[in-house]
Coordinates of N, CA, C and O in Angstrom, one line a residue:
X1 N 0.9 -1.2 0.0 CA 0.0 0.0 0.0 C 0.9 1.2 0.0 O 1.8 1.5 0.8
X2 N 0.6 1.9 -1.0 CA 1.7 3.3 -0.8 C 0.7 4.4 0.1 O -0.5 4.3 0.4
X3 N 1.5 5.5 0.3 CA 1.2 6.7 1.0 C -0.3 7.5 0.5 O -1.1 8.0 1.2
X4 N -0.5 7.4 -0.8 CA -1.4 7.8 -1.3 C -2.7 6.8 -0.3 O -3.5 7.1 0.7
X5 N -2.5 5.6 -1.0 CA -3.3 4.6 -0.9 C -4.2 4.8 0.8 O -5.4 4.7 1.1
X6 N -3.0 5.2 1.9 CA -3.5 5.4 3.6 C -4.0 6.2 3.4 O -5.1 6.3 3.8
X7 N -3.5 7.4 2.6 CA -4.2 8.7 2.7 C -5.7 9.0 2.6 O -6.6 9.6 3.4
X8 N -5.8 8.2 1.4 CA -7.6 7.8 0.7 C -7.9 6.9 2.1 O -9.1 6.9 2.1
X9 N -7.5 6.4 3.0 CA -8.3 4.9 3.7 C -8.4 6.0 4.5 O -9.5 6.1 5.1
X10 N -7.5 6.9 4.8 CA -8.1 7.5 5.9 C -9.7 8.1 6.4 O -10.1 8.5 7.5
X11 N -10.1 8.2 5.5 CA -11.9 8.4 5.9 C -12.8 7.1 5.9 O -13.9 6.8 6.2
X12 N -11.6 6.4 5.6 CA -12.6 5.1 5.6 C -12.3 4.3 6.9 O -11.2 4.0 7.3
X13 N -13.8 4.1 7.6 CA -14.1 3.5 9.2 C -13.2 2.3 9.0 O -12.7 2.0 10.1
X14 N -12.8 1.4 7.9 CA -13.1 -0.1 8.1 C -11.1 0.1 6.7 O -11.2 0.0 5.5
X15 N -10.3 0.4 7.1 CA -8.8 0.3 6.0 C -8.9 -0.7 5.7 O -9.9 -1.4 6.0
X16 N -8.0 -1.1 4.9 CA -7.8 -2.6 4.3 C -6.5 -3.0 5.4 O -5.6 -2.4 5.9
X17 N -6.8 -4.3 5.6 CA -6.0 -5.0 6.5 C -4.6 -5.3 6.2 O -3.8 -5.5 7.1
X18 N -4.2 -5.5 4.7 CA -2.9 -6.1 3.9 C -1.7 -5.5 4.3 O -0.6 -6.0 4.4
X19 N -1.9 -4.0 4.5 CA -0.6 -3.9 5.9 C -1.2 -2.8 7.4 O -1.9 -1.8 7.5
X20 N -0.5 -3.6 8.2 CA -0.6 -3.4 9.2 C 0.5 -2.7 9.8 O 1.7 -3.0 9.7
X21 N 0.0 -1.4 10.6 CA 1.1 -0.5 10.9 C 2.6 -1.4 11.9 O 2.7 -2.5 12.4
X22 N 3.6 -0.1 12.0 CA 4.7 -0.8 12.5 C 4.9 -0.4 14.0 O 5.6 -1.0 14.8
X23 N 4.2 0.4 14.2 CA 4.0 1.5 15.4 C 3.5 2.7 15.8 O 3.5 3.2 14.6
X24 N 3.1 3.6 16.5 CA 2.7 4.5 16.8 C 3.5 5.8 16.8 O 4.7 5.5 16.7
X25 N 3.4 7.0 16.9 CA 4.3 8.4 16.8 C 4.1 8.5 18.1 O 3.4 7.7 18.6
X26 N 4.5 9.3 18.6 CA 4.3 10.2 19.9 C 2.9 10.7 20.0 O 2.1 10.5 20.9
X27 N 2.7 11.4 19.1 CA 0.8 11.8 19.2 C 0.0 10.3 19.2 O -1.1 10.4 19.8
X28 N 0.1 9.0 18.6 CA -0.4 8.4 18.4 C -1.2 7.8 17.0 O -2.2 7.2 16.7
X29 N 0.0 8.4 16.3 CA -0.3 8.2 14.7 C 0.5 7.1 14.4 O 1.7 6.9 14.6
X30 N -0.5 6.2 13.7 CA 0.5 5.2 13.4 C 1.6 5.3 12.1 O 1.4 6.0 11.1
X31 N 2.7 4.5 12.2 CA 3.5 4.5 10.8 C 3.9 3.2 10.2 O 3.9 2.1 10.8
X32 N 4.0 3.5 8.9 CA 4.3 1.9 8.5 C 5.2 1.7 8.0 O 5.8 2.8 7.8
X33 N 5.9 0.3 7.3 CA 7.1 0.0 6.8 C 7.4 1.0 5.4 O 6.9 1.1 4.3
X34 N 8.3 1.7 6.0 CA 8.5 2.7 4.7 C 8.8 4.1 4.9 O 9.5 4.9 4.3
X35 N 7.9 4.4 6.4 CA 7.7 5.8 6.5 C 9.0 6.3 7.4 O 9.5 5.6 8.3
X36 N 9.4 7.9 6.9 CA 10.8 7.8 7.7 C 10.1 8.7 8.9 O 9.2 9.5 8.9
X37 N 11.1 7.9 9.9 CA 10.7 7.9 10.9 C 12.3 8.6 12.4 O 13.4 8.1 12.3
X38 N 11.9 9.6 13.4 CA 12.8 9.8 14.0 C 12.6 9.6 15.2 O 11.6 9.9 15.7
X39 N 13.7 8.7 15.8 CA 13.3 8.5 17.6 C 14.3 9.6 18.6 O 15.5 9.9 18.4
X40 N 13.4 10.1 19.6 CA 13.8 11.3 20.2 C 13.5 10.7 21.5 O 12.5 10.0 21.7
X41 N 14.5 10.7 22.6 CA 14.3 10.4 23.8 C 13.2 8.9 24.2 O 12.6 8.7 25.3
X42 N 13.2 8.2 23.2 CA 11.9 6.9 23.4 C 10.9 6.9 22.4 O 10.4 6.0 21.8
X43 N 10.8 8.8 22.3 CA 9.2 9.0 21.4 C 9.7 8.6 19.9 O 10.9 8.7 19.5
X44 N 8.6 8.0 18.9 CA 8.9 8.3 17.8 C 8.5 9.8 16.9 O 7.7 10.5 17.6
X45 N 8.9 10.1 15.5 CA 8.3 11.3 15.6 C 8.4 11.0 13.7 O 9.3 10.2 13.2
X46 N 7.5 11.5 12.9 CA 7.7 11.4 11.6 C 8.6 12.3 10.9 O 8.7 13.5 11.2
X47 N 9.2 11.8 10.2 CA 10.7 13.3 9.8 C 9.8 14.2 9.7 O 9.6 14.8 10.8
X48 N 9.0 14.6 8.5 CA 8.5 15.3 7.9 C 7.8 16.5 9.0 O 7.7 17.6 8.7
X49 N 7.4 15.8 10.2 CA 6.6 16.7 11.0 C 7.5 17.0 12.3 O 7.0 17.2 13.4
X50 N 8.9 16.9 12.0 CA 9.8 17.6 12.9 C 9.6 19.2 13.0 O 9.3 19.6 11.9
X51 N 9.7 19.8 13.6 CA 10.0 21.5 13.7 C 11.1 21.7 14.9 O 11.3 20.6 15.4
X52 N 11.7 22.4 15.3 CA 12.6 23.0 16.0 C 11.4 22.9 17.8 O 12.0 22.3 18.7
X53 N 10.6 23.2 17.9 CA 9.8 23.4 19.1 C 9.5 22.0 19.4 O 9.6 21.7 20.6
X54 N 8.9 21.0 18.3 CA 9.3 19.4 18.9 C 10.5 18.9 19.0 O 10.4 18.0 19.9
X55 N 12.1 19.0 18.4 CA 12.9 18.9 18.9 C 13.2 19.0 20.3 O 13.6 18.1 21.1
X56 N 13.0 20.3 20.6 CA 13.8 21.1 21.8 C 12.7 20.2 23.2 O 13.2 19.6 24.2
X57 N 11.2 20.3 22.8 CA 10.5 19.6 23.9 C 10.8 18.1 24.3 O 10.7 17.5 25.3
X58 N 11.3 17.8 23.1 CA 11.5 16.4 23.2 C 13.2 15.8 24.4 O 13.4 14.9 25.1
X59 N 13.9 17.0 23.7 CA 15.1 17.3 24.6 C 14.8 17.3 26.0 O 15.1 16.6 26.9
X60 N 14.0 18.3 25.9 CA 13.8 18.8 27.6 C 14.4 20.2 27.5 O 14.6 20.9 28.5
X61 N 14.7 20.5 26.4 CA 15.5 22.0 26.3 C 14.4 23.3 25.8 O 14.0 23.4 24.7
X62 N 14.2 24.1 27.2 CA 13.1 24.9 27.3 C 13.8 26.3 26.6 O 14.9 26.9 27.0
X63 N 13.1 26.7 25.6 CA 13.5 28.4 25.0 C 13.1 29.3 26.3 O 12.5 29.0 27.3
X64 N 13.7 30.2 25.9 CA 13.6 31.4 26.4 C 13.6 32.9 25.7 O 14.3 32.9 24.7
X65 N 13.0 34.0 25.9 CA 13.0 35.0 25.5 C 13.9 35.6 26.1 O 14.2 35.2 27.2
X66 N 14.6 36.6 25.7 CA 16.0 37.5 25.9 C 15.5 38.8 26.5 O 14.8 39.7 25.8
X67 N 15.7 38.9 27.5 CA 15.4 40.8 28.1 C 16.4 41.2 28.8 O 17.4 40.6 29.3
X68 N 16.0 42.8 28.8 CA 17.5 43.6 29.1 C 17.2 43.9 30.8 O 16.2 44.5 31.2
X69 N 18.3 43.4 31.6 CA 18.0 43.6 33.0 C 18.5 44.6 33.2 O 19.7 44.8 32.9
X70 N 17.3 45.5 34.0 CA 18.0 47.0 34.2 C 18.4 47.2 35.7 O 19.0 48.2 36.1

């Protein structure tokens, strides 16, 4: 089943069973044989839906804003 193919199943209550995911993301999205995939501290995470703010949470490394102490 290619990416297209989940894409389309996705409205459908009842997918086709012929593949069966490989595991779950951190939100709880499943992925399957094929999809790239990053592990961060245990979590998994999909490349594609990395950003700099799931990085850093995933670290444990909290931003900060910069102000001038007077």
């Amino acid at each position: 089943m290619t990416a297209l193919d989940r894409f389309a199943a996705l409205d459908n209550p009842f997918p086709p069973d012929e593949e069966l995911p490989v595991g779950c993301t951190a939100d709880g999205t499943p992925y399957y044989e094929g999809d790239e995939i990053v592990t961060l501290n245990g979590e998994v995470y999909f490349y594609d839906n990395l950003d700099v703010d799931t990085i850093l949470t995933a670290l444990g490394i909290a931003a900060h804003t910069a102000i001038r102490e007077i």
